[in-house]
Amino acid sequence: DLADLMMDKKPPTRVCNLFIQGKCPRDAKDCMFSHDVKVPKVWELCKFYVYDRCAKRDKCLYLHKEFPCKYFHLGLNCLDTAETCKFSHKPLDPKTRNLLIKHVESAPKDLLGDFPRLSRKETITAIMKTEAMHNGCEMPENFEEIYEEFCHAVMMDNKMMGG
């Protein structure tokens, strides 16, 4: 009977282009195209999320909660806890560390807000001091040498990630 055939429809095989763009208004079960695809994130802060105006929410291709908290990771006073902060307090990995460095030294003023613009060296120094503090360590005497090695590692990470 026709009703049984309609109920037995096969799952969609073509991927939904609107879903890939973060624009599909339907849930996976209601869309005639497949949403069964891992859409890569754009490794930049969503400017709408900063102002609590991102209409795409979990469908957004840009970073929201996973973007590193610049106050926490640069050793400044984040007014929130890890749970309540709208940004991440998780330990930085090479990718998020590079992202934070780039953001602090070059993000538009409207995204930085009242956060001071820092040079690359000031940002890396603040991150290293904060990471040392979080790990119960002090900054070593040979900081300048370690800083140069760190900069070299960051540059190599950027090359490996195509940056």
PDB file of N, CA and C in Angstrom, residues 52-155:
ATOM      1  N   ASP A  52      25.719  38.386  22.413  1.00  0.00           N
ATOM      2  CA  ASP A  52      24.541  37.544  22.664  1.00  0.00           C
ATOM      3  C   ASP A  52      23.479  37.702  21.578  1.00  0.00           C
ATOM      4  N   ARG A  53      23.926  37.809  20.311  1.00  0.00           N
ATOM      5  CA  ARG A  53      22.987  38.006  19.212  1.00  0.00           C
ATOM      6  C   ARG A  53      23.136  36.974  18.092  1.00  0.00           C
ATOM      7  N   CYS A  54      23.794  35.841  18.365  1.00  0.00           N
ATOM      8  CA  CYS A  54      23.961  34.836  17.320  1.00  0.00           C
ATOM      9  C   CYS A  54      22.675  34.029  17.188  1.00  0.00           C
ATOM     10  N   ALA A  55      21.987  34.236  16.074  1.00  0.00           N
ATOM     11  CA  ALA A  55      20.720  33.538  15.839  1.00  0.00           C
ATOM     12  C   ALA A  55      20.946  32.071  15.478  1.00  0.00           C
ATOM     13  N   LYS A  56      22.151  31.737  15.017  1.00  0.00           N
ATOM     14  CA  LYS A  56      22.423  30.365  14.575  1.00  0.00           C
ATOM     15  C   LYS A  56      22.742  29.420  15.736  1.00  0.00           C
ATOM     16  N   ARG A  57      23.139  29.977  16.860  1.00  0.00           N
ATOM     17  CA  ARG A  57      23.463  29.209  18.070  1.00  0.00           C
ATOM     18  C   ARG A  57      24.319  27.997  17.766  1.00  0.00           C
ATOM     19  N   ASP A  58      23.840  26.792  18.045  1.00  0.00           N
ATOM     20  CA  ASP A  58      24.659  25.584  17.871  1.00  0.00           C
ATOM     21  C   ASP A  58      24.887  25.230  16.403  1.00  0.00           C
ATOM     22  N   LYS A  59      24.198  25.888  15.478  1.00  0.00           N
ATOM     23  CA  LYS A  59      24.419  25.663  14.042  1.00  0.00           C
ATOM     24  C   LYS A  59      25.478  26.619  13.484  1.00  0.00           C
ATOM     25  N   CYS A  60      25.952  27.547  14.292  1.00  0.00           N
ATOM     26  CA  CYS A  60      26.918  28.544  13.843  1.00  0.00           C
ATOM     27  C   CYS A  60      28.246  27.880  13.515  1.00  0.00           C
ATOM     28  N   LEU A  61      28.863  28.318  12.445  1.00  0.00           N
ATOM     29  CA  LEU A  61      30.147  27.760  12.026  1.00  0.00           C
ATOM     30  C   LEU A  61      31.326  28.403  12.754  1.00  0.00           C
ATOM     31  N   TYR A  62      31.087  29.534  13.417  1.00  0.00           N
ATOM     32  CA  TYR A  62      32.148  30.239  14.125  1.00  0.00           C
ATOM     33  C   TYR A  62      32.195  29.793  15.587  1.00  0.00           C
ATOM     34  N   LEU A  63      33.272  30.142  16.264  1.00  0.00           N
ATOM     35  CA  LEU A  63      33.474  29.707  17.647  1.00  0.00           C
ATOM     36  C   LEU A  63      32.638  30.515  18.627  1.00  0.00           C
ATOM     37  N   HIS A  64      32.081  29.811  19.593  1.00  0.00           N
ATOM     38  CA  HIS A  64      31.322  30.423  20.686  1.00  0.00           C
ATOM     39  C   HIS A  64      32.047  30.085  21.987  1.00  0.00           C
ATOM     40  N   LYS A  65      31.474  29.218  22.788  1.00  0.00           N
ATOM     41  CA  LYS A  65      32.000  28.846  24.120  1.00  0.00           C
ATOM     42  C   LYS A  65      33.415  28.262  24.042  1.00  0.00           C
ATOM     43  N   GLU A  66      33.761  27.660  22.898  1.00  0.00           N
ATOM     44  CA  GLU A  66      35.079  27.033  22.783  1.00  0.00           C
ATOM     45  C   GLU A  66      36.204  28.045  22.545  1.00  0.00           C
ATOM     46  N   PHE A  67      35.858  29.325  22.316  1.00  0.00           N
ATOM     47  CA  PHE A  67      36.890  30.354  22.141  1.00  0.00           C
ATOM     48  C   PHE A  67      37.531  30.630  23.503  1.00  0.00           C
ATOM     49  N   PRO A  68      38.869  30.690  23.573  1.00  0.00           N
ATOM     50  CA  PRO A  68      39.530  30.876  24.875  1.00  0.00           C
ATOM     51  C   PRO A  68      39.232  32.235  25.508  1.00  0.00           C
ATOM     52  N   CYS A  69      39.002  32.218  26.819  1.00  0.00           N
ATOM     53  CA  CYS A  69      38.753  33.449  27.582  1.00  0.00           C
ATOM     54  C   CYS A  69      40.065  34.225  27.709  1.00  0.00           C
ATOM     55  N   LYS A  70      40.106  35.403  27.102  1.00  0.00           N
ATOM     56  CA  LYS A  70      41.345  36.188  27.120  1.00  0.00           C
ATOM     57  C   LYS A  70      41.699  36.664  28.529  1.00  0.00           C
ATOM     58  N   TYR A  71      40.711  36.934  29.351  1.00  0.00           N
ATOM     59  CA  TYR A  71      40.996  37.374  30.720  1.00  0.00           C
ATOM     60  C   TYR A  71      41.631  36.233  31.517  1.00  0.00           C
ATOM     61  N   PHE A  72      41.035  35.075  31.470  1.00  0.00           N
ATOM     62  CA  PHE A  72      41.541  33.932  32.226  1.00  0.00           C
ATOM     63  C   PHE A  72      42.928  33.513  31.752  1.00  0.00           C
ATOM     64  N   HIS A  73      43.108  33.370  30.436  1.00  0.00           N
ATOM     65  CA  HIS A  73      44.365  32.831  29.907  1.00  0.00           C
ATOM     66  C   HIS A  73      45.509  33.833  29.886  1.00  0.00           C
ATOM     67  N   LEU A  74      45.206  35.113  30.092  1.00  0.00           N
ATOM     68  CA  LEU A  74      46.281  36.094  30.182  1.00  0.00           C
ATOM     69  C   LEU A  74      46.497  36.552  31.621  1.00  0.00           C
ATOM     70  N   GLY A  75      45.909  35.820  32.562  1.00  0.00           N
ATOM     71  CA  GLY A  75      46.166  36.070  33.970  1.00  0.00           C
ATOM     72  C   GLY A  75      45.459  37.293  34.524  1.00  0.00           C
ATOM     73  N   LEU A  76      44.433  37.743  33.837  1.00  0.00           N
ATOM     74  CA  LEU A  76      43.660  38.887  34.329  1.00  0.00           C
ATOM     75  C   LEU A  76      42.436  38.363  35.051  1.00  0.00           C
ATOM     76  N   ASN A  77      41.699  39.237  35.655  1.00  0.00           N
ATOM     77  CA  ASN A  77      40.573  38.825  36.480  1.00  0.00           C
ATOM     78  C   ASN A  77      39.323  38.575  35.639  1.00  0.00           C
ATOM     79  N   CYS A  78      39.054  37.287  35.344  1.00  0.00           N
ATOM     80  CA  CYS A  78      37.793  36.941  34.692  1.00  0.00           C
ATOM     81  C   CYS A  78      36.737  36.959  35.789  1.00  0.00           C
ATOM     82  N   LEU A  79      35.668  37.688  35.551  1.00  0.00           N
ATOM     83  CA  LEU A  79      34.638  37.853  36.573  1.00  0.00           C
ATOM     84  C   LEU A  79      33.735  36.628  36.727  1.00  0.00           C
ATOM     85  N   ASP A  80      33.927  35.626  35.866  1.00  0.00           N
ATOM     86  CA  ASP A  80      33.092  34.431  35.894  1.00  0.00           C
ATOM     87  C   ASP A  80      33.913  33.200  36.265  1.00  0.00           C
ATOM     88  N   THR A  81      33.206  32.146  36.586  1.00  0.00           N
ATOM     89  CA  THR A  81      33.849  30.851  36.801  1.00  0.00           C
ATOM     90  C   THR A  81      33.938  30.142  35.450  1.00  0.00           C
ATOM     91  N   ALA A  82      34.657  29.038  35.414  1.00  0.00           N
ATOM     92  CA  ALA A  82      34.765  28.269  34.169  1.00  0.00           C
ATOM     93  C   ALA A  82      33.388  27.863  33.657  1.00  0.00           C
ATOM     94  N   GLU A  83      32.462  27.587  34.572  1.00  0.00           N
ATOM     95  CA  GLU A  83      31.116  27.146  34.178  1.00  0.00           C
ATOM     96  C   GLU A  83      30.249  28.298  33.677  1.00  0.00           C
ATOM     97  N   THR A  84      30.393  29.491  34.256  1.00  0.00           N
ATOM     98  CA  THR A  84      29.518  30.599  33.892  1.00  0.00           C
ATOM     99  C   THR A  84      30.098  31.536  32.834  1.00  0.00           C
ATOM    100  N   CYS A  85      31.390  31.465  32.591  1.00  0.00           N
ATOM    101  CA  CYS A  85      32.018  32.328  31.589  1.00  0.00           C
ATOM    102  C   CYS A  85      31.535  31.917  30.199  1.00  0.00           C
ATOM    103  N   LYS A  86      31.302  32.876  29.345  1.00  0.00           N
ATOM    104  CA  LYS A  86      30.838  32.542  27.992  1.00  0.00           C
ATOM    105  C   LYS A  86      31.980  32.078  27.097  1.00  0.00           C
ATOM    106  N   PHE A  87      33.219  32.083  27.633  1.00  0.00           N
ATOM    107  CA  PHE A  87      34.384  31.610  26.886  1.00  0.00           C
ATOM    108  C   PHE A  87      35.086  30.504  27.668  1.00  0.00           C
ATOM    109  N   SER A  88      36.009  29.835  27.010  1.00  0.00           N
ATOM    110  CA  SER A  88      36.636  28.642  27.574  1.00  0.00           C
ATOM    111  C   SER A  88      37.784  28.939  28.533  1.00  0.00           C
ATOM    112  N   HIS A  89      37.772  28.228  29.650  1.00  0.00           N
ATOM    113  CA  HIS A  89      38.866  28.263  30.613  1.00  0.00           C
ATOM    114  C   HIS A  89      39.691  26.981  30.520  1.00  0.00           C
ATOM    115  N   LYS A  90      39.418  26.146  29.520  1.00  0.00           N
ATOM    116  CA  LYS A  90      40.172  24.898  29.350  1.00  0.00           C
ATOM    117  C   LYS A  90      41.608  25.224  29.000  1.00  0.00           C
ATOM    118  N   PRO A  91      42.549  24.340  29.380  1.00  0.00           N
ATOM    119  CA  PRO A  91      43.959  24.590  29.021  1.00  0.00           C
ATOM    120  C   PRO A  91      44.107  24.790  27.506  1.00  0.00           C
ATOM    121  N   LEU A  92      45.010  25.683  27.163  1.00  0.00           N
ATOM    122  CA  LEU A  92      45.248  25.973  25.751  1.00  0.00           C
ATOM    123  C   LEU A  92      46.050  24.851  25.109  1.00  0.00           C
ATOM    124  N   ASP A  93      45.720  24.555  23.854  1.00  0.00           N
ATOM    125  CA  ASP A  93      46.550  23.665  23.052  1.00  0.00           C
ATOM    126  C   ASP A  93      47.196  24.569  21.992  1.00  0.00           C
ATOM    127  N   PRO A  94      48.084  24.048  21.157  1.00  0.00           N
ATOM    128  CA  PRO A  94      48.733  24.940  20.180  1.00  0.00           C
ATOM    129  C   PRO A  94      47.748  25.719  19.308  1.00  0.00           C
ATOM    130  N   LYS A  95      46.658  25.097  18.913  1.00  0.00           N
ATOM    131  CA  LYS A  95      45.694  25.766  18.034  1.00  0.00           C
ATOM    132  C   LYS A  95      44.965  26.904  18.762  1.00  0.00           C
ATOM    133  N   THR A  96      44.491  26.646  19.987  1.00  0.00           N
ATOM    134  CA  THR A  96      43.768  27.698  20.720  1.00  0.00           C
ATOM    135  C   THR A  96      44.730  28.785  21.212  1.00  0.00           C
ATOM    136  N   ARG A  97      45.974  28.407  21.518  1.00  0.00           N
ATOM    137  CA  ARG A  97      46.973  29.396  21.936  1.00  0.00           C
ATOM    138  C   ARG A  97      47.239  30.366  20.777  1.00  0.00           C
ATOM    139  N   ASN A  98      47.462  29.831  19.586  1.00  0.00           N
ATOM    140  CA  ASN A  98      47.693  30.686  18.412  1.00  0.00           C
ATOM    141  C   ASN A  98      46.485  31.568  18.126  1.00  0.00           C
ATOM    142  N   LEU A  99      45.306  31.007  18.275  1.00  0.00           N
ATOM    143  CA  LEU A  99      44.076  31.755  18.049  1.00  0.00           C
ATOM    144  C   LEU A  99      43.974  32.935  19.012  1.00  0.00           C
ATOM    145  N   LEU A 100      44.266  32.690  20.276  1.00  0.00           N
ATOM    146  CA  LEU A 100      44.206  33.748  21.284  1.00  0.00           C
ATOM    147  C   LEU A 100      45.258  34.825  21.019  1.00  0.00           C
ATOM    148  N   ILE A 101      46.466  34.415  20.671  1.00  0.00           N
ATOM    149  CA  ILE A 101      47.532  35.381  20.361  1.00  0.00           C
ATOM    150  C   ILE A 101      47.108  36.276  19.201  1.00  0.00           C
ATOM    151  N   LYS A 102      46.616  35.671  18.150  1.00  0.00           N
ATOM    152  CA  LYS A 102      46.165  36.423  16.969  1.00  0.00           C
ATOM    153  C   LYS A 102      45.027  37.372  17.334  1.00  0.00           C
ATOM    154  N   HIS A 103      44.086  36.890  18.141  1.00  0.00           N
ATOM    155  CA  HIS A 103      42.931  37.704  18.531  1.00  0.00           C
ATOM    156  C   HIS A 103      43.367  38.943  19.317  1.00  0.00           C
ATOM    157  N   VAL A 104      44.224  38.743  20.316  1.00  0.00           N
ATOM    158  CA  VAL A 104      44.617  39.860  21.179  1.00  0.00           C
ATOM    159  C   VAL A 104      45.438  40.894  20.421  1.00  0.00           C
ATOM    160  N   GLU A 105      46.242  40.442  19.457  1.00  0.00           N
ATOM    161  CA  GLU A 105      47.084  41.421  18.754  1.00  0.00           C
ATOM    162  C   GLU A 105      46.410  42.055  17.534  1.00  0.00           C
ATOM    163  N   SER A 106      45.309  41.450  17.028  1.00  0.00           N
ATOM    164  CA  SER A 106      44.772  42.013  15.789  1.00  0.00           C
ATOM    165  C   SER A 106      43.244  42.065  15.668  1.00  0.00           C
ATOM    166  N   ALA A 107      42.495  41.649  16.675  1.00  0.00           N
ATOM    167  CA  ALA A 107      41.031  41.684  16.573  1.00  0.00           C
ATOM    168  C   ALA A 107      40.533  43.126  16.507  1.00  0.00           C
ATOM    169  N   PRO A 108      39.426  43.346  15.812  1.00  0.00           N
ATOM    170  CA  PRO A 108      38.848  44.703  15.781  1.00  0.00           C
ATOM    171  C   PRO A 108      38.510  45.183  17.199  1.00  0.00           C
ATOM    172  N   LYS A 109      38.603  46.468  17.404  1.00  0.00           N
ATOM    173  CA  LYS A 109      38.363  47.066  18.726  1.00  0.00           C
ATOM    174  C   LYS A 109      36.989  46.691  19.280  1.00  0.00           C
ATOM    175  N   ASP A 110      35.973  46.578  18.413  1.00  0.00           N
ATOM    176  CA  ASP A 110      34.636  46.249  18.921  1.00  0.00           C
ATOM    177  C   ASP A 110      34.581  44.830  19.494  1.00  0.00           C
ATOM    178  N   LEU A 111      35.474  43.928  19.038  1.00  0.00           N
ATOM    179  CA  LEU A 111      35.523  42.589  19.620  1.00  0.00           C
ATOM    180  C   LEU A 111      36.388  42.538  20.875  1.00  0.00           C
ATOM    181  N   LEU A 112      37.396  43.405  20.944  1.00  0.00           N
ATOM    182  CA  LEU A 112      38.243  43.439  22.132  1.00  0.00           C
ATOM    183  C   LEU A 112      37.555  44.153  23.288  1.00  0.00           C
ATOM    184  N   GLY A 113      36.674  45.090  22.983  1.00  0.00           N
ATOM    185  CA  GLY A 113      36.007  45.841  24.041  1.00  0.00           C
ATOM    186  C   GLY A 113      37.012  46.670  24.811  1.00  0.00           C
ATOM    187  N   ASP A 114      36.945  46.596  26.148  1.00  0.00           N
ATOM    188  CA  ASP A 114      37.871  47.381  26.972  1.00  0.00           C
ATOM    189  C   ASP A 114      39.182  46.646  27.225  1.00  0.00           C
ATOM    190  N   PHE A 115      39.349  45.498  26.601  1.00  0.00           N
ATOM    191  CA  PHE A 115      40.583  44.729  26.754  1.00  0.00           C
ATOM    192  C   PHE A 115      41.708  45.458  26.019  1.00  0.00           C
ATOM    193  N   PRO A 116      42.865  45.605  26.677  1.00  0.00           N
ATOM    194  CA  PRO A 116      43.958  46.356  26.030  1.00  0.00           C
ATOM    195  C   PRO A 116      44.574  45.586  24.856  1.00  0.00           C
ATOM    196  N   ARG A 117      44.954  46.302  23.818  1.00  0.00           N
ATOM    197  CA  ARG A 117      45.681  45.709  22.696  1.00  0.00           C
ATOM    198  C   ARG A 117      47.094  45.410  23.189  1.00  0.00           C
ATOM    199  N   LEU A 118      47.540  44.181  23.024  1.00  0.00           N
ATOM    200  CA  LEU A 118      48.871  43.781  23.461  1.00  0.00           C
ATOM    201  C   LEU A 118      49.717  43.381  22.263  1.00  0.00           C
ATOM    202  N   SER A 119      51.023  43.551  22.402  1.00  0.00           N
ATOM    203  CA  SER A 119      51.926  43.079  21.355  1.00  0.00           C
ATOM    204  C   SER A 119      51.997  41.553  21.438  1.00  0.00           C
ATOM    205  N   ARG A 120      52.556  40.952  20.420  1.00  0.00           N
ATOM    206  CA  ARG A 120      52.719  39.497  20.392  1.00  0.00           C
ATOM    207  C   ARG A 120      53.533  39.029  21.602  1.00  0.00           C
ATOM    208  N   LYS A 121      54.639  39.730  21.873  1.00  0.00           N
ATOM    209  CA  LYS A 121      55.504  39.334  22.988  1.00  0.00           C
ATOM    210  C   LYS A 121      54.772  39.483  24.328  1.00  0.00           C
ATOM    211  N   GLU A 122      54.042  40.575  24.510  1.00  0.00           N
ATOM    212  CA  GLU A 122      53.289  40.775  25.755  1.00  0.00           C
ATOM    213  C   GLU A 122      52.234  39.669  25.936  1.00  0.00           C
ATOM    214  N   THR A 123      51.576  39.306  24.841  1.00  0.00           N
ATOM    215  CA  THR A 123      50.544  38.268  24.903  1.00  0.00           C
ATOM    216  C   THR A 123      51.146  36.924  25.255  1.00  0.00           C
ATOM    217  N   ILE A 124      52.226  36.555  24.555  1.00  0.00           N
ATOM    218  CA  ILE A 124      52.872  35.261  24.804  1.00  0.00           C
ATOM    219  C   ILE A 124      53.431  35.216  26.219  1.00  0.00           C
ATOM    220  N   THR A 125      54.033  36.312  26.668  1.00  0.00           N
ATOM    221  CA  THR A 125      54.575  36.378  28.030  1.00  0.00           C
ATOM    222  C   THR A 125      53.451  36.182  29.050  1.00  0.00           C
ATOM    223  N   ALA A 126      52.336  36.871  28.857  1.00  0.00           N
ATOM    224  CA  ALA A 126      51.209  36.742  29.785  1.00  0.00           C
ATOM    225  C   ALA A 126      50.655  35.316  29.787  1.00  0.00           C
ATOM    226  N   ILE A 127      50.548  34.705  28.607  1.00  0.00           N
ATOM    227  CA  ILE A 127      50.064  33.320  28.526  1.00  0.00           C
ATOM    228  C   ILE A 127      51.026  32.380  29.257  1.00  0.00           C
ATOM    229  N   MET A 128      52.323  32.545  29.008  1.00  0.00           N
ATOM    230  CA  MET A 128      53.317  31.660  29.651  1.00  0.00           C
ATOM    231  C   MET A 128      53.299  31.816  31.174  1.00  0.00           C
ATOM    232  N   LYS A 129      53.211  33.057  31.645  1.00  0.00           N
ATOM    233  CA  LYS A 129      53.154  33.298  33.099  1.00  0.00           C
ATOM    234  C   LYS A 129      51.902  32.664  33.692  1.00  0.00           C
ATOM    235  N   THR A 130      50.781  32.825  33.017  1.00  0.00           N
ATOM    236  CA  THR A 130      49.516  32.276  33.505  1.00  0.00           C
ATOM    237  C   THR A 130      49.554  30.750  33.514  1.00  0.00           C
ATOM    238  N   GLU A 131      50.077  30.153  32.443  1.00  0.00           N
ATOM    239  CA  GLU A 131      50.178  28.692  32.400  1.00  0.00           C
ATOM    240  C   GLU A 131      51.109  28.179  33.493  1.00  0.00           C
ATOM    241  N   ALA A 132      52.212  28.892  33.719  1.00  0.00           N
ATOM    242  CA  ALA A 132      53.134  28.501  34.790  1.00  0.00           C
ATOM    243  C   ALA A 132      52.427  28.575  36.146  1.00  0.00           C
ATOM    244  N   MET A 133      51.674  29.662  36.370  1.00  0.00           N
ATOM    245  CA  MET A 133      50.946  29.831  37.630  1.00  0.00           C
ATOM    246  C   MET A 133      49.904  28.722  37.809  1.00  0.00           C
ATOM    247  N   HIS A 134      49.153  28.422  36.745  1.00  0.00           N
ATOM    248  CA  HIS A 134      48.133  27.369  36.831  1.00  0.00           C
ATOM    249  C   HIS A 134      48.740  25.992  37.085  1.00  0.00           C
ATOM    250  N   ASN A 135      49.995  25.824  36.668  1.00  0.00           N
ATOM    251  CA  ASN A 135      50.683  24.552  36.889  1.00  0.00           C
ATOM    252  C   ASN A 135      51.528  24.558  38.150  1.00  0.00           C
ATOM    253  N   GLY A 136      51.419  25.619  38.957  1.00  0.00           N
ATOM    254  CA  GLY A 136      52.151  25.699  40.218  1.00  0.00           C
ATOM    255  C   GLY A 136      53.629  25.957  40.044  1.00  0.00           C
ATOM    256  N   CYS A 137      54.018  26.621  38.973  1.00  0.00           N
ATOM    257  CA  CYS A 137      55.432  26.904  38.689  1.00  0.00           C
ATOM    258  C   CYS A 137      55.674  28.412  38.707  1.00  0.00           C
ATOM    259  N   GLU A 138      56.945  28.774  38.702  1.00  0.00           N
ATOM    260  CA  GLU A 138      57.313  30.180  38.564  1.00  0.00           C
ATOM    261  C   GLU A 138      57.985  30.364  37.220  1.00  0.00           C
ATOM    262  N   MET A 139      58.036  31.605  36.763  1.00  0.00           N
ATOM    263  CA  MET A 139      58.723  31.874  35.501  1.00  0.00           C
ATOM    264  C   MET A 139      60.208  31.592  35.692  1.00  0.00           C
ATOM    265  N   PRO A 140      60.814  30.876  34.761  1.00  0.00           N
ATOM    266  CA  PRO A 140      62.225  30.525  34.892  1.00  0.00           C
ATOM    267  C   PRO A 140      63.153  31.724  34.655  1.00  0.00           C
ATOM    268  N   GLU A 141      64.380  31.612  35.162  1.00  0.00           N
ATOM    269  CA  GLU A 141      65.392  32.657  34.985  1.00  0.00           C
ATOM    270  C   GLU A 141      65.696  32.896  33.512  1.00  0.00           C
ATOM    271  N   ASN A 142      65.724  31.805  32.741  1.00  0.00           N
ATOM    272  CA  ASN A 142      66.077  31.910  31.317  1.00  0.00           C
ATOM    273  C   ASN A 142      64.830  32.133  30.453  1.00  0.00           C
ATOM    274  N   PHE A 143      63.953  33.009  30.924  1.00  0.00           N
ATOM    275  CA  PHE A 143      62.691  33.250  30.238  1.00  0.00           C
ATOM    276  C   PHE A 143      62.889  33.696  28.789  1.00  0.00           C
ATOM    277  N   GLU A 144      63.835  34.605  28.536  1.00  0.00           N
ATOM    278  CA  GLU A 144      64.034  35.125  27.169  1.00  0.00           C
ATOM    279  C   GLU A 144      64.372  33.992  26.198  1.00  0.00           C
ATOM    280  N   GLU A 145      65.202  33.054  26.618  1.00  0.00           N
ATOM    281  CA  GLU A 145      65.569  31.910  25.781  1.00  0.00           C
ATOM    282  C   GLU A 145      64.344  31.027  25.520  1.00  0.00           C
ATOM    283  N   ILE A 146      63.582  30.777  26.576  1.00  0.00           N
ATOM    284  CA  ILE A 146      62.368  29.961  26.441  1.00  0.00           C
ATOM    285  C   ILE A 146      61.363  30.680  25.549  1.00  0.00           C
ATOM    286  N   TYR A 147      61.266  32.002  25.694  1.00  0.00           N
ATOM    287  CA  TYR A 147      60.351  32.796  24.862  1.00  0.00           C
ATOM    288  C   TYR A 147      60.692  32.624  23.390  1.00  0.00           C
ATOM    289  N   GLU A 148      61.982  32.703  23.047  1.00  0.00           N
ATOM    290  CA  GLU A 148      62.410  32.544  21.647  1.00  0.00           C
ATOM    291  C   GLU A 148      62.049  31.153  21.130  1.00  0.00           C
ATOM    292  N   GLU A 149      62.246  30.116  21.950  1.00  0.00           N
ATOM    293  CA  GLU A 149      61.886  28.750  21.560  1.00  0.00           C
ATOM    294  C   GLU A 149      60.364  28.632  21.369  1.00  0.00           C
ATOM    295  N   PHE A 150      59.625  29.265  22.258  1.00  0.00           N
ATOM    296  CA  PHE A 150      58.159  29.248  22.183  1.00  0.00           C
ATOM    297  C   PHE A 150      57.694  29.915  20.886  1.00  0.00           C
ATOM    298  N   CYS A 151      58.276  31.066  20.553  1.00  0.00           N
ATOM    299  CA  CYS A 151      57.914  31.771  19.319  1.00  0.00           C
ATOM    300  C   CYS A 151      58.212  30.909  18.105  1.00  0.00           C
ATOM    301  N   HIS A 152      59.338  30.227  18.142  1.00  0.00           N
ATOM    302  CA  HIS A 152      59.696  29.332  17.044  1.00  0.00           C
ATOM    303  C   HIS A 152      58.665  28.197  16.933  1.00  0.00           C
ATOM    304  N   ALA A 153      58.266  27.623  18.074  1.00  0.00           N
ATOM    305  CA  ALA A 153      57.266  26.541  18.080  1.00  0.00           C
ATOM    306  C   ALA A 153      55.923  27.041  17.551  1.00  0.00           C
ATOM    307  N   VAL A 154      55.521  28.243  17.956  1.00  0.00           N
ATOM    308  CA  VAL A 154      54.261  28.821  17.474  1.00  0.00           C
ATOM    309  C   VAL A 154      54.331  29.021  15.964  1.00  0.00           C
ATOM    310  N   MET A 155      55.485  29.513  15.471  1.00  0.00           N
ATOM    311  CA  MET A 155      55.650  29.715  14.036  1.00  0.00           C
ATOM    312  C   MET A 155      55.574  28.383  13.290  1.00  0.00           C
TER     313      MET A 155
END
